[in-house]
Amino acid sequence: MPGLLSEPVRAWFRGAFPGGPSPAQGLAWPPIAAGENVLLISPTGTGKTLAGFLAILDGLFREHAAGTLAPGIRCVYVSPLRSLGYDIERNLAIPLAGIRQILGLADGPIRVGVRTGDTSAHERRKLRDRPPHLMITTPESLSLMLGQAAWADHWNRVDHIIVDEAHALVPTKRGADLAVTLERLAARAARDPRRIGLSATCRPPDPVARFLVGPSRACRVIEAPLPSGSPPMEVEVETLLEPGECPHRGLTYMRLVRRLRQAMAAHRTTVIFANTRPLTERLTHDLRQPARREKNANEDRVIPAGEPDETVAAHHSALDARRRREVEGNLKSGRLRAVVTSTSLELGVDIGTAELSVQVGLPGGVSRCVQRVGRSGHRPGEASRGLILAATPAEVAGGVVTARAAREGRIEPLRMIEAPLDVVCQQLVAMACLGETSVDEAFAIVRKAGPMESLRRQDFDACLAYLAGDLAAPAGAFEVEPGAAPRWSSPRLWRRSGWFGVRSRRVLRWFWSNVGTIVSEESARVLVDGIAIGTLDGAYAERLVVGDRFVLDGRSLEFVRREGSLVHARCSGGDGGVPVWQSDRQSLSSELAGEVAAFRAEGGRRLAAEGSMALRAWLMEALDVPPRAAAVLAALVEAQERMSVVPADDEILVEESPDAEHPGLAYTFHVPLNRSACEALGRATAARLGRRFGRDITLQIADLGWSIRLPEGASLAEEDVPGLLGLDRLEDDVLEGLDRGDLPARRFRHVAATGLMVLGHPEPGRRVKVGGMGWVSTRLYPLVKAASPDHPLLRETRREILRDLLDGPAVGRFLEGRPAIRFRRLSTLSPFAGAWICPAAAEAMQFESPAESLHRLHARLTMAREPGGSP
């Protein structure tokens, strides 16, 4: 460190960290100070913030000492989470204040500002009129600022860009959008800014580095180890079931709450990840209501029964920003015993007092598990400790595999998203917001971004043609008045002679109000005594009537009235219903699904070869599974082997069984694939069956398989199965299966919003009426398909489904291996089917026209009236 940092900065660091820099800091500072692009990969809690910032701060303090530090933005820090940005602002205040005191200055020469969607209009104006040296922001806010003429001159002095939690952005459209935004920023800077990426979980690093700097720049990858003497991560799995017990939702939940109370009593701060916002709210409410008088383990006080415990809080994206920041501040100061969160605290936010991270259910991936466990154990010499609480046998199996992979550091490989066309459309509008833009220069800027490296010129031109209104559109297309739902987009841009620009200032306002790729569902804002608490899903809010109770922010509220998109409520005693928010289903990563399948197969082999006791011994000794969890898993494998067969990890098991709730037969397909790959192959199978029977069927998809319910009277023979699982016309059949359900229409809604065909917020200050956007899926989608079947947003919808949501390539690789197929006829669902597949929600697949359905119903009724006819 001597000679690298100036004396005031060194003096502050020595006083704050007498043990010296961490490996991450010692490895990162030299190349950052030398002006290199750097991707720093280092475990959580190893000082990545100072590793990325301190050399930059040192350079600014040197300029101040030389009298050359001028106003203006010098470093842009981008965080995928608003909460992480505010946390970084608080963390930076410590070295800035310490160095200022060493220099004997009354005011700090280096200013920090935060610009996110939560920033008030007054604060936004202050930042614009007097920009800070260090700008902390989010991908959406950065794109918005770059698209406003008032900010146009503020970027020329930027010489550093820091992208935190880069791994969370790489595989997403949000990341692709940010990558192009960074190229727009670089184009406005006097010199190409140096880029610094920070991440705790990047495997392999090359796609992340290419995402960070693009294909034309060099990037040094630094993989820093844990500080010497740091204890390894600890991850344990506990089951909430007794051996041989069937899951019971009410009983299991009571056990869950009791176990969480025990964890809270034994630790100073516990972070509880609940995966979904509804479960987050329910757990927070119930944990804040002690069932009896209990003594707090860390304070000499008693909580009376029935008095809400204010040391337990909720944190998720539907809560008001003010409330989220309050919770984050209380966490950092140690005033909370527990915080329950869905996903919003899994990245970066420092929780210095957290001693345990609890995962309710499965995190879905090893990377996510490592991130969540890493929220704990940030004090020197303290291990990060995680506990996975499993409520079903399938969760026990998934938890065991996840914990083992996390302890071994086997992070899933990242795959960068490739050239999403709806993002291209939005970025073209963003560029046009600043005036006339060259088509060729715009294409060159977009192609510099790593995710857009494969973008073809004809696809780029098609996006521009759509935005300029040059593609086919239905007769009478028009843009309706502000505040109403647009039926078809009028031209957003003009183009001529190799240039393009926005058609009107209204388009500017539309972009400013709809920037970004996060398409939120329609929501209603909740006010209690005039204070914003959070938001509810719009459809849920519309169903509330006076007197209804619901839980938000862990509190029971009573609905009073609704005014447009505002819900007025008051605090009430007792329990309330848990709101429902629209969200994607949690699923296993491809790697974990394969490991779970292999785990089950190995259990089956050991059971067959060595018996039940040997199976339990293997689970406990080789896999470090606690005895009760080992007994639960062994009982599941034994029951599957008795009733059917445990499938190998390289074969397909098909089980026929009567449907318990409907007439007809159900066929369960067990495959060693995760949900996205199962959905691809399951929908292709459904399409093939639909063509064969010409009748509607029902499809259930999950990790490790799917189930199809055939219409009454239809059945399959064993020799029929191979033809349903072939490679011929696989992608076409996947698309046909998709078109028979509602997935393409639902995804088109998101693509159309990102591509600015439809506007969630048509004008600033105005909202689409709650519940009024269903027409995008039901009306606009078929309209666009009929009028312009090769529309770039339709092609993007198909690409997103086949490559991002579904994993068609994984299905192809699996089927190319020619897996063996086994067929079993059963009298009821098998244990594996009940544990993994059938709890999922079913989707109707329509292969029969309404006229055919009526004709068949008429025939059945006629037969029932005839002598000898069966009803």
Short mmCIF file of N, CA and C in Angstrom, two decimals, residues 607-753:
data_model
loop_
_atom_site.label_atom_id
_atom_site.label_comp_id
_atom_site.label_asym_id
_atom_site.label_seq_id
_atom_site.Cartn_x
_atom_site.Cartn_y
_atom_site.Cartn_z
N LEU A 607 -30.39 -48.64 -2.00
CA LEU A 607 -31.49 -49.36 -1.38
C LEU A 607 -31.60 -50.76 -1.97
N ALA A 608 -31.52 -50.86 -3.31
CA ALA A 608 -31.67 -52.17 -3.96
C ALA A 608 -30.50 -53.09 -3.63
N ALA A 609 -29.29 -52.54 -3.54
CA ALA A 609 -28.10 -53.38 -3.36
C ALA A 609 -27.81 -53.69 -1.90
N GLU A 610 -28.09 -52.74 -0.99
CA GLU A 610 -27.62 -52.90 0.38
C GLU A 610 -28.72 -52.83 1.43
N GLY A 611 -29.90 -52.34 1.06
CA GLY A 611 -31.00 -52.31 2.02
C GLY A 611 -31.21 -50.96 2.67
N SER A 612 -32.27 -50.89 3.47
CA SER A 612 -32.72 -49.63 4.05
C SER A 612 -31.71 -49.03 5.02
N MET A 613 -31.12 -49.84 5.88
CA MET A 613 -30.18 -49.31 6.87
C MET A 613 -28.94 -48.73 6.19
N ALA A 614 -28.47 -49.39 5.14
CA ALA A 614 -27.31 -48.87 4.41
C ALA A 614 -27.63 -47.55 3.72
N LEU A 615 -28.86 -47.43 3.22
CA LEU A 615 -29.27 -46.17 2.61
C LEU A 615 -29.21 -45.03 3.62
N ARG A 616 -29.75 -45.25 4.82
CA ARG A 616 -29.72 -44.21 5.85
C ARG A 616 -28.29 -43.88 6.27
N ALA A 617 -27.45 -44.91 6.40
CA ALA A 617 -26.06 -44.66 6.79
C ALA A 617 -25.33 -43.83 5.74
N TRP A 618 -25.59 -44.14 4.46
CA TRP A 618 -24.96 -43.36 3.38
C TRP A 618 -25.39 -41.90 3.44
N LEU A 619 -26.66 -41.67 3.66
CA LEU A 619 -27.16 -40.30 3.73
C LEU A 619 -26.50 -39.52 4.87
N MET A 620 -26.38 -40.15 6.03
CA MET A 620 -25.84 -39.45 7.20
C MET A 620 -24.32 -39.30 7.14
N GLU A 621 -23.62 -40.31 6.67
CA GLU A 621 -22.16 -40.28 6.72
C GLU A 621 -21.55 -39.61 5.49
N ALA A 622 -21.97 -40.00 4.32
CA ALA A 622 -21.36 -39.48 3.09
C ALA A 622 -21.86 -38.08 2.74
N LEU A 623 -23.13 -37.79 3.06
CA LEU A 623 -23.72 -36.52 2.66
C LEU A 623 -23.97 -35.57 3.83
N ASP A 624 -23.62 -35.99 5.04
CA ASP A 624 -23.75 -35.15 6.23
C ASP A 624 -25.20 -34.70 6.44
N VAL A 625 -26.14 -35.65 6.25
CA VAL A 625 -27.55 -35.35 6.43
C VAL A 625 -27.93 -35.69 7.87
N PRO A 626 -28.62 -34.78 8.59
CA PRO A 626 -29.05 -35.09 9.96
C PRO A 626 -29.94 -36.32 9.99
N PRO A 627 -29.98 -37.06 11.11
CA PRO A 627 -30.71 -38.33 11.17
C PRO A 627 -32.18 -38.21 10.78
N ARG A 628 -32.88 -37.19 11.28
CA ARG A 628 -34.31 -37.10 10.97
C ARG A 628 -34.52 -36.84 9.48
N ALA A 629 -33.70 -35.95 8.90
CA ALA A 629 -33.82 -35.68 7.47
C ALA A 629 -33.46 -36.92 6.66
N ALA A 630 -32.46 -37.67 7.11
CA ALA A 630 -32.08 -38.90 6.41
C ALA A 630 -33.23 -39.90 6.44
N ALA A 631 -33.93 -39.98 7.56
CA ALA A 631 -35.06 -40.90 7.65
C ALA A 631 -36.19 -40.49 6.72
N VAL A 632 -36.45 -39.18 6.59
CA VAL A 632 -37.49 -38.69 5.69
C VAL A 632 -37.14 -39.04 4.24
N LEU A 633 -35.90 -38.82 3.85
CA LEU A 633 -35.48 -39.12 2.48
C LEU A 633 -35.53 -40.62 2.21
N ALA A 634 -35.04 -41.40 3.17
CA ALA A 634 -35.04 -42.85 2.97
C ALA A 634 -36.46 -43.38 2.82
N ALA A 635 -37.38 -42.87 3.64
CA ALA A 635 -38.76 -43.31 3.55
C ALA A 635 -39.36 -42.99 2.18
N LEU A 636 -39.01 -41.84 1.61
CA LEU A 636 -39.52 -41.46 0.30
C LEU A 636 -38.98 -42.39 -0.78
N VAL A 637 -37.66 -42.67 -0.76
CA VAL A 637 -37.07 -43.55 -1.76
C VAL A 637 -37.66 -44.96 -1.64
N GLU A 638 -37.82 -45.45 -0.41
CA GLU A 638 -38.38 -46.78 -0.20
C GLU A 638 -39.81 -46.87 -0.72
N ALA A 639 -40.62 -45.84 -0.46
CA ALA A 639 -42.01 -45.85 -0.92
C ALA A 639 -42.08 -45.82 -2.44
N GLN A 640 -41.21 -45.04 -3.08
CA GLN A 640 -41.19 -44.99 -4.54
C GLN A 640 -40.81 -46.35 -5.12
N GLU A 641 -39.84 -47.00 -4.53
CA GLU A 641 -39.39 -48.29 -5.03
C GLU A 641 -40.48 -49.36 -4.86
N ARG A 642 -41.24 -49.28 -3.75
CA ARG A 642 -42.31 -50.25 -3.53
C ARG A 642 -43.45 -50.07 -4.55
N MET A 643 -43.82 -48.82 -4.80
CA MET A 643 -45.00 -48.56 -5.63
C MET A 643 -44.68 -48.53 -7.12
N SER A 644 -43.49 -48.05 -7.48
CA SER A 644 -43.15 -47.91 -8.88
C SER A 644 -41.69 -48.32 -9.07
N VAL A 645 -40.82 -47.38 -9.34
CA VAL A 645 -39.39 -47.61 -9.47
C VAL A 645 -38.70 -46.28 -9.33
N VAL A 646 -37.50 -46.26 -8.77
CA VAL A 646 -36.71 -45.03 -8.69
C VAL A 646 -36.00 -44.84 -10.03
N PRO A 647 -36.28 -43.74 -10.75
CA PRO A 647 -35.68 -43.58 -12.09
C PRO A 647 -34.19 -43.32 -12.01
N ALA A 648 -33.45 -43.85 -12.96
CA ALA A 648 -32.04 -43.52 -13.09
C ALA A 648 -31.91 -42.08 -13.56
N ASP A 649 -30.69 -41.52 -13.42
CA ASP A 649 -30.50 -40.12 -13.76
C ASP A 649 -30.24 -39.90 -15.25
N ASP A 650 -30.34 -40.97 -16.05
CA ASP A 650 -30.17 -40.82 -17.49
C ASP A 650 -31.32 -41.47 -18.26
N GLU A 651 -32.49 -41.57 -17.60
CA GLU A 651 -33.63 -42.20 -18.26
C GLU A 651 -34.90 -41.40 -18.00
N ILE A 652 -35.97 -41.80 -18.69
CA ILE A 652 -37.28 -41.19 -18.52
C ILE A 652 -38.22 -42.25 -17.95
N LEU A 653 -38.88 -41.91 -16.86
CA LEU A 653 -39.89 -42.80 -16.28
C LEU A 653 -41.26 -42.19 -16.54
N VAL A 654 -42.17 -42.96 -17.14
CA VAL A 654 -43.53 -42.51 -17.41
C VAL A 654 -44.48 -43.37 -16.57
N GLU A 655 -45.30 -42.72 -15.77
CA GLU A 655 -46.23 -43.42 -14.90
C GLU A 655 -47.67 -43.06 -15.28
N GLU A 656 -48.49 -44.09 -15.48
CA GLU A 656 -49.92 -43.90 -15.73
C GLU A 656 -50.68 -44.13 -14.42
N SER A 657 -51.61 -43.22 -14.12
CA SER A 657 -52.42 -43.38 -12.91
C SER A 657 -53.75 -42.68 -13.11
N PRO A 658 -54.81 -43.14 -12.40
CA PRO A 658 -56.10 -42.44 -12.49
C PRO A 658 -55.98 -41.04 -11.89
N ASP A 659 -56.69 -40.08 -12.49
CA ASP A 659 -56.72 -38.74 -11.91
C ASP A 659 -57.64 -38.74 -10.70
N ALA A 660 -57.16 -38.25 -9.59
CA ALA A 660 -57.92 -38.33 -8.34
C ALA A 660 -59.13 -37.41 -8.33
N GLU A 661 -59.14 -36.36 -9.14
CA GLU A 661 -60.20 -35.35 -9.07
C GLU A 661 -61.05 -35.28 -10.33
N HIS A 662 -60.61 -35.88 -11.42
CA HIS A 662 -61.35 -35.78 -12.68
C HIS A 662 -61.40 -37.15 -13.35
N PRO A 663 -62.37 -37.36 -14.22
CA PRO A 663 -62.39 -38.62 -14.98
C PRO A 663 -61.22 -38.64 -15.96
N GLY A 664 -60.71 -39.81 -16.20
CA GLY A 664 -59.62 -39.94 -17.16
C GLY A 664 -58.31 -40.29 -16.48
N LEU A 665 -57.27 -40.43 -17.30
CA LEU A 665 -55.95 -40.87 -16.84
C LEU A 665 -54.96 -39.73 -16.86
N ALA A 666 -54.01 -39.78 -15.93
CA ALA A 666 -52.90 -38.82 -15.89
C ALA A 666 -51.61 -39.57 -16.16
N TYR A 667 -50.70 -38.93 -16.89
CA TYR A 667 -49.40 -39.51 -17.21
C TYR A 667 -48.32 -38.58 -16.67
N THR A 668 -47.51 -39.13 -15.78
CA THR A 668 -46.43 -38.35 -15.16
C THR A 668 -45.11 -38.75 -15.79
N PHE A 669 -44.37 -37.75 -16.26
CA PHE A 669 -43.07 -37.96 -16.92
C PHE A 669 -41.98 -37.49 -15.96
N HIS A 670 -41.12 -38.39 -15.51
CA HIS A 670 -40.00 -38.05 -14.63
C HIS A 670 -38.73 -37.95 -15.48
N VAL A 671 -38.09 -36.78 -15.50
CA VAL A 671 -36.87 -36.57 -16.27
C VAL A 671 -35.87 -35.80 -15.41
N PRO A 672 -34.56 -35.94 -15.65
CA PRO A 672 -33.54 -35.27 -14.84
C PRO A 672 -33.26 -33.84 -15.31
N LEU A 673 -34.32 -33.03 -15.46
CA LEU A 673 -34.19 -31.68 -15.99
C LEU A 673 -34.91 -30.70 -15.05
N ASN A 674 -34.51 -29.43 -15.12
CA ASN A 674 -35.18 -28.44 -14.28
C ASN A 674 -36.46 -27.95 -14.95
N ARG A 675 -37.13 -27.05 -14.28
CA ARG A 675 -38.47 -26.65 -14.71
C ARG A 675 -38.47 -26.06 -16.13
N SER A 676 -37.50 -25.22 -16.46
CA SER A 676 -37.52 -24.57 -17.77
C SER A 676 -37.34 -25.59 -18.90
N ALA A 677 -36.48 -26.57 -18.70
CA ALA A 677 -36.33 -27.61 -19.71
C ALA A 677 -37.55 -28.54 -19.74
N CYS A 678 -38.09 -28.87 -18.55
CA CYS A 678 -39.30 -29.69 -18.50
C CYS A 678 -40.46 -29.02 -19.20
N GLU A 679 -40.54 -27.69 -19.08
CA GLU A 679 -41.64 -27.00 -19.75
C GLU A 679 -41.51 -27.09 -21.26
N ALA A 680 -40.27 -26.99 -21.77
CA ALA A 680 -40.09 -27.11 -23.22
C ALA A 680 -40.52 -28.48 -23.71
N LEU A 681 -40.00 -29.55 -23.09
CA LEU A 681 -40.34 -30.89 -23.54
C LEU A 681 -41.79 -31.24 -23.21
N GLY A 682 -42.28 -30.76 -22.06
CA GLY A 682 -43.67 -31.03 -21.70
C GLY A 682 -44.65 -30.40 -22.66
N ARG A 683 -44.37 -29.19 -23.11
CA ARG A 683 -45.28 -28.53 -24.05
C ARG A 683 -45.21 -29.19 -25.43
N ALA A 684 -44.02 -29.65 -25.83
CA ALA A 684 -43.94 -30.38 -27.09
C ALA A 684 -44.74 -31.68 -27.00
N THR A 685 -44.63 -32.37 -25.87
CA THR A 685 -45.41 -33.60 -25.67
C THR A 685 -46.91 -33.31 -25.70
N ALA A 686 -47.31 -32.22 -25.05
CA ALA A 686 -48.72 -31.85 -25.04
C ALA A 686 -49.22 -31.54 -26.44
N ALA A 687 -48.40 -30.88 -27.26
CA ALA A 687 -48.81 -30.57 -28.62
C ALA A 687 -49.01 -31.85 -29.43
N ARG A 688 -48.13 -32.80 -29.25
CA ARG A 688 -48.23 -34.06 -29.98
C ARG A 688 -49.46 -34.84 -29.55
N LEU A 689 -49.74 -34.84 -28.26
CA LEU A 689 -50.95 -35.51 -27.78
C LEU A 689 -52.21 -34.78 -28.24
N GLY A 690 -52.15 -33.44 -28.28
CA GLY A 690 -53.30 -32.67 -28.74
C GLY A 690 -53.65 -32.97 -30.18
N ARG A 691 -52.62 -33.11 -31.02
CA ARG A 691 -52.89 -33.45 -32.42
C ARG A 691 -53.46 -34.86 -32.53
N ARG A 692 -53.01 -35.74 -31.66
CA ARG A 692 -53.49 -37.13 -31.75
C ARG A 692 -54.94 -37.26 -31.34
N PHE A 693 -55.30 -36.63 -30.23
CA PHE A 693 -56.65 -36.82 -29.68
C PHE A 693 -57.62 -35.72 -30.10
N GLY A 694 -57.11 -34.55 -30.51
CA GLY A 694 -57.99 -33.46 -30.90
C GLY A 694 -58.86 -32.95 -29.79
N ARG A 695 -58.43 -33.15 -28.57
CA ARG A 695 -59.22 -32.75 -27.40
C ARG A 695 -58.34 -31.92 -26.47
N ASP A 696 -58.96 -31.11 -25.60
CA ASP A 696 -58.22 -30.31 -24.64
C ASP A 696 -57.60 -31.22 -23.58
N ILE A 697 -56.41 -30.85 -23.14
CA ILE A 697 -55.72 -31.59 -22.09
C ILE A 697 -55.23 -30.60 -21.04
N THR A 698 -54.73 -31.13 -19.93
CA THR A 698 -54.24 -30.29 -18.84
C THR A 698 -52.79 -30.65 -18.55
N LEU A 699 -51.98 -29.63 -18.39
CA LEU A 699 -50.53 -29.81 -18.23
C LEU A 699 -50.08 -29.22 -16.89
N GLN A 700 -49.29 -29.99 -16.14
CA GLN A 700 -48.66 -29.52 -14.91
C GLN A 700 -47.15 -29.69 -15.06
N ILE A 701 -46.42 -28.63 -14.81
CA ILE A 701 -44.97 -28.65 -15.02
C ILE A 701 -44.26 -28.29 -13.73
N ALA A 702 -43.16 -28.96 -13.46
CA ALA A 702 -42.36 -28.70 -12.27
C ALA A 702 -40.92 -29.06 -12.56
N ASP A 703 -40.05 -28.88 -11.57
CA ASP A 703 -38.71 -29.43 -11.68
C ASP A 703 -38.80 -30.95 -11.72
N LEU A 704 -37.95 -31.57 -12.54
CA LEU A 704 -37.82 -33.03 -12.62
C LEU A 704 -39.02 -33.72 -13.24
N GLY A 705 -39.87 -32.99 -13.96
CA GLY A 705 -40.92 -33.68 -14.69
C GLY A 705 -42.16 -32.86 -14.94
N TRP A 706 -43.16 -33.51 -15.51
CA TRP A 706 -44.44 -32.88 -15.77
C TRP A 706 -45.52 -33.96 -15.78
N SER A 707 -46.77 -33.51 -15.69
CA SER A 707 -47.91 -34.43 -15.72
C SER A 707 -48.93 -33.92 -16.73
N ILE A 708 -49.50 -34.84 -17.49
CA ILE A 708 -50.51 -34.49 -18.49
C ILE A 708 -51.77 -35.31 -18.20
N ARG A 709 -52.90 -34.63 -18.06
CA ARG A 709 -54.18 -35.30 -17.88
C ARG A 709 -54.89 -35.36 -19.22
N LEU A 710 -55.17 -36.57 -19.69
CA LEU A 710 -55.82 -36.75 -20.98
C LEU A 710 -57.33 -36.65 -20.80
N PRO A 711 -58.05 -36.36 -21.89
CA PRO A 711 -59.52 -36.31 -21.80
C PRO A 711 -60.07 -37.69 -21.49
N GLU A 712 -61.28 -37.71 -20.97
CA GLU A 712 -61.92 -38.97 -20.59
C GLU A 712 -62.01 -39.91 -21.79
N GLY A 713 -61.62 -41.15 -21.55
CA GLY A 713 -61.67 -42.15 -22.60
C GLY A 713 -60.38 -42.30 -23.39
N ALA A 714 -59.43 -41.38 -23.24
CA ALA A 714 -58.16 -41.44 -23.97
C ALA A 714 -57.11 -42.12 -23.10
N SER A 715 -56.20 -42.85 -23.75
CA SER A 715 -55.13 -43.52 -23.01
C SER A 715 -53.94 -43.73 -23.93
N LEU A 716 -52.81 -44.11 -23.33
CA LEU A 716 -51.58 -44.37 -24.06
C LEU A 716 -51.13 -45.80 -23.81
N ALA A 717 -50.57 -46.42 -24.82
CA ALA A 717 -49.89 -47.70 -24.66
C ALA A 717 -48.41 -47.44 -24.49
N GLU A 718 -47.69 -48.39 -23.95
CA GLU A 718 -46.26 -48.21 -23.71
C GLU A 718 -45.51 -47.88 -25.00
N GLU A 719 -45.91 -48.50 -26.12
CA GLU A 719 -45.21 -48.26 -27.38
C GLU A 719 -45.49 -46.87 -27.96
N ASP A 720 -46.48 -46.15 -27.42
CA ASP A 720 -46.77 -44.79 -27.89
C ASP A 720 -45.78 -43.76 -27.36
N VAL A 721 -45.15 -44.07 -26.24
CA VAL A 721 -44.38 -43.05 -25.52
C VAL A 721 -43.15 -42.57 -26.28
N PRO A 722 -42.31 -43.44 -26.88
CA PRO A 722 -41.12 -42.93 -27.57
C PRO A 722 -41.43 -41.88 -28.63
N GLY A 723 -42.53 -42.06 -29.35
CA GLY A 723 -42.89 -41.08 -30.37
C GLY A 723 -43.24 -39.71 -29.82
N LEU A 724 -43.64 -39.65 -28.56
CA LEU A 724 -43.97 -38.37 -27.93
C LEU A 724 -42.73 -37.60 -27.49
N LEU A 725 -41.59 -38.29 -27.42
CA LEU A 725 -40.39 -37.69 -26.84
C LEU A 725 -39.24 -37.65 -27.84
N GLY A 726 -39.55 -37.52 -29.13
CA GLY A 726 -38.52 -37.50 -30.15
C GLY A 726 -38.01 -36.10 -30.44
N LEU A 727 -36.89 -36.04 -31.17
CA LEU A 727 -36.26 -34.76 -31.54
C LEU A 727 -36.89 -34.14 -32.78
N ASP A 728 -37.58 -34.92 -33.60
CA ASP A 728 -38.14 -34.39 -34.85
C ASP A 728 -39.12 -33.25 -34.58
N ARG A 729 -38.91 -32.13 -35.26
CA ARG A 729 -39.79 -30.96 -35.15
C ARG A 729 -39.97 -30.51 -33.69
N LEU A 730 -38.94 -30.70 -32.88
CA LEU A 730 -39.07 -30.41 -31.45
C LEU A 730 -39.42 -28.94 -31.22
N GLU A 731 -38.66 -28.03 -31.82
CA GLU A 731 -38.91 -26.61 -31.56
C GLU A 731 -40.27 -26.18 -32.07
N ASP A 732 -40.68 -26.69 -33.23
CA ASP A 732 -42.01 -26.36 -33.76
C ASP A 732 -43.10 -26.83 -32.81
N ASP A 733 -42.91 -28.03 -32.26
CA ASP A 733 -43.92 -28.57 -31.35
C ASP A 733 -43.93 -27.82 -30.02
N VAL A 734 -42.75 -27.36 -29.55
CA VAL A 734 -42.72 -26.53 -28.35
C VAL A 734 -43.54 -25.27 -28.59
N LEU A 735 -43.33 -24.64 -29.75
CA LEU A 735 -44.07 -23.41 -30.05
C LEU A 735 -45.56 -23.68 -30.18
N GLU A 736 -45.93 -24.83 -30.77
CA GLU A 736 -47.36 -25.15 -30.87
C GLU A 736 -47.95 -25.36 -29.48
N GLY A 737 -47.21 -26.06 -28.63
CA GLY A 737 -47.68 -26.26 -27.27
C GLY A 737 -47.80 -24.95 -26.51
N LEU A 738 -46.90 -24.03 -26.79
CA LEU A 738 -46.98 -22.71 -26.16
C LEU A 738 -48.22 -21.96 -26.61
N ASP A 739 -48.49 -22.01 -27.92
CA ASP A 739 -49.64 -21.27 -28.45
C ASP A 739 -50.97 -21.82 -27.95
N ARG A 740 -50.99 -23.07 -27.47
CA ARG A 740 -52.23 -23.63 -26.94
C ARG A 740 -52.47 -23.20 -25.49
N GLY A 741 -51.47 -22.63 -24.86
CA GLY A 741 -51.62 -22.10 -23.51
C GLY A 741 -51.56 -20.58 -23.54
N ASP A 742 -51.29 -19.97 -22.38
CA ASP A 742 -51.30 -18.51 -22.33
C ASP A 742 -49.92 -17.90 -22.12
N LEU A 743 -48.86 -18.73 -22.12
CA LEU A 743 -47.52 -18.19 -21.86
C LEU A 743 -47.08 -17.16 -22.90
N PRO A 744 -47.19 -17.42 -24.22
CA PRO A 744 -46.74 -16.41 -25.18
C PRO A 744 -47.46 -15.07 -25.02
N ALA A 745 -48.77 -15.12 -24.77
CA ALA A 745 -49.51 -13.87 -24.61
C ALA A 745 -49.05 -13.12 -23.38
N ARG A 746 -48.79 -13.85 -22.28
CA ARG A 746 -48.32 -13.19 -21.06
C ARG A 746 -46.94 -12.59 -21.26
N ARG A 747 -46.05 -13.32 -21.94
CA ARG A 747 -44.70 -12.78 -22.16
C ARG A 747 -44.71 -11.63 -23.16
N PHE A 748 -45.62 -11.68 -24.15
CA PHE A 748 -45.70 -10.57 -25.10
C PHE A 748 -46.04 -9.28 -24.38
N ARG A 749 -46.85 -9.37 -23.35
CA ARG A 749 -47.19 -8.17 -22.60
C ARG A 749 -45.94 -7.51 -22.03
N HIS A 750 -45.02 -8.30 -21.50
CA HIS A 750 -43.78 -7.75 -20.95
C HIS A 750 -42.88 -7.21 -22.06
N VAL A 751 -42.77 -7.98 -23.15
CA VAL A 751 -41.94 -7.54 -24.26
C VAL A 751 -42.48 -6.25 -24.87
N ALA A 752 -43.79 -6.16 -25.04
CA ALA A 752 -44.40 -4.96 -25.62
C ALA A 752 -44.19 -3.75 -24.73
N ALA A 753 -44.20 -3.95 -23.42
CA ALA A 753 -43.97 -2.83 -22.51
C ALA A 753 -42.51 -2.38 -22.56
#
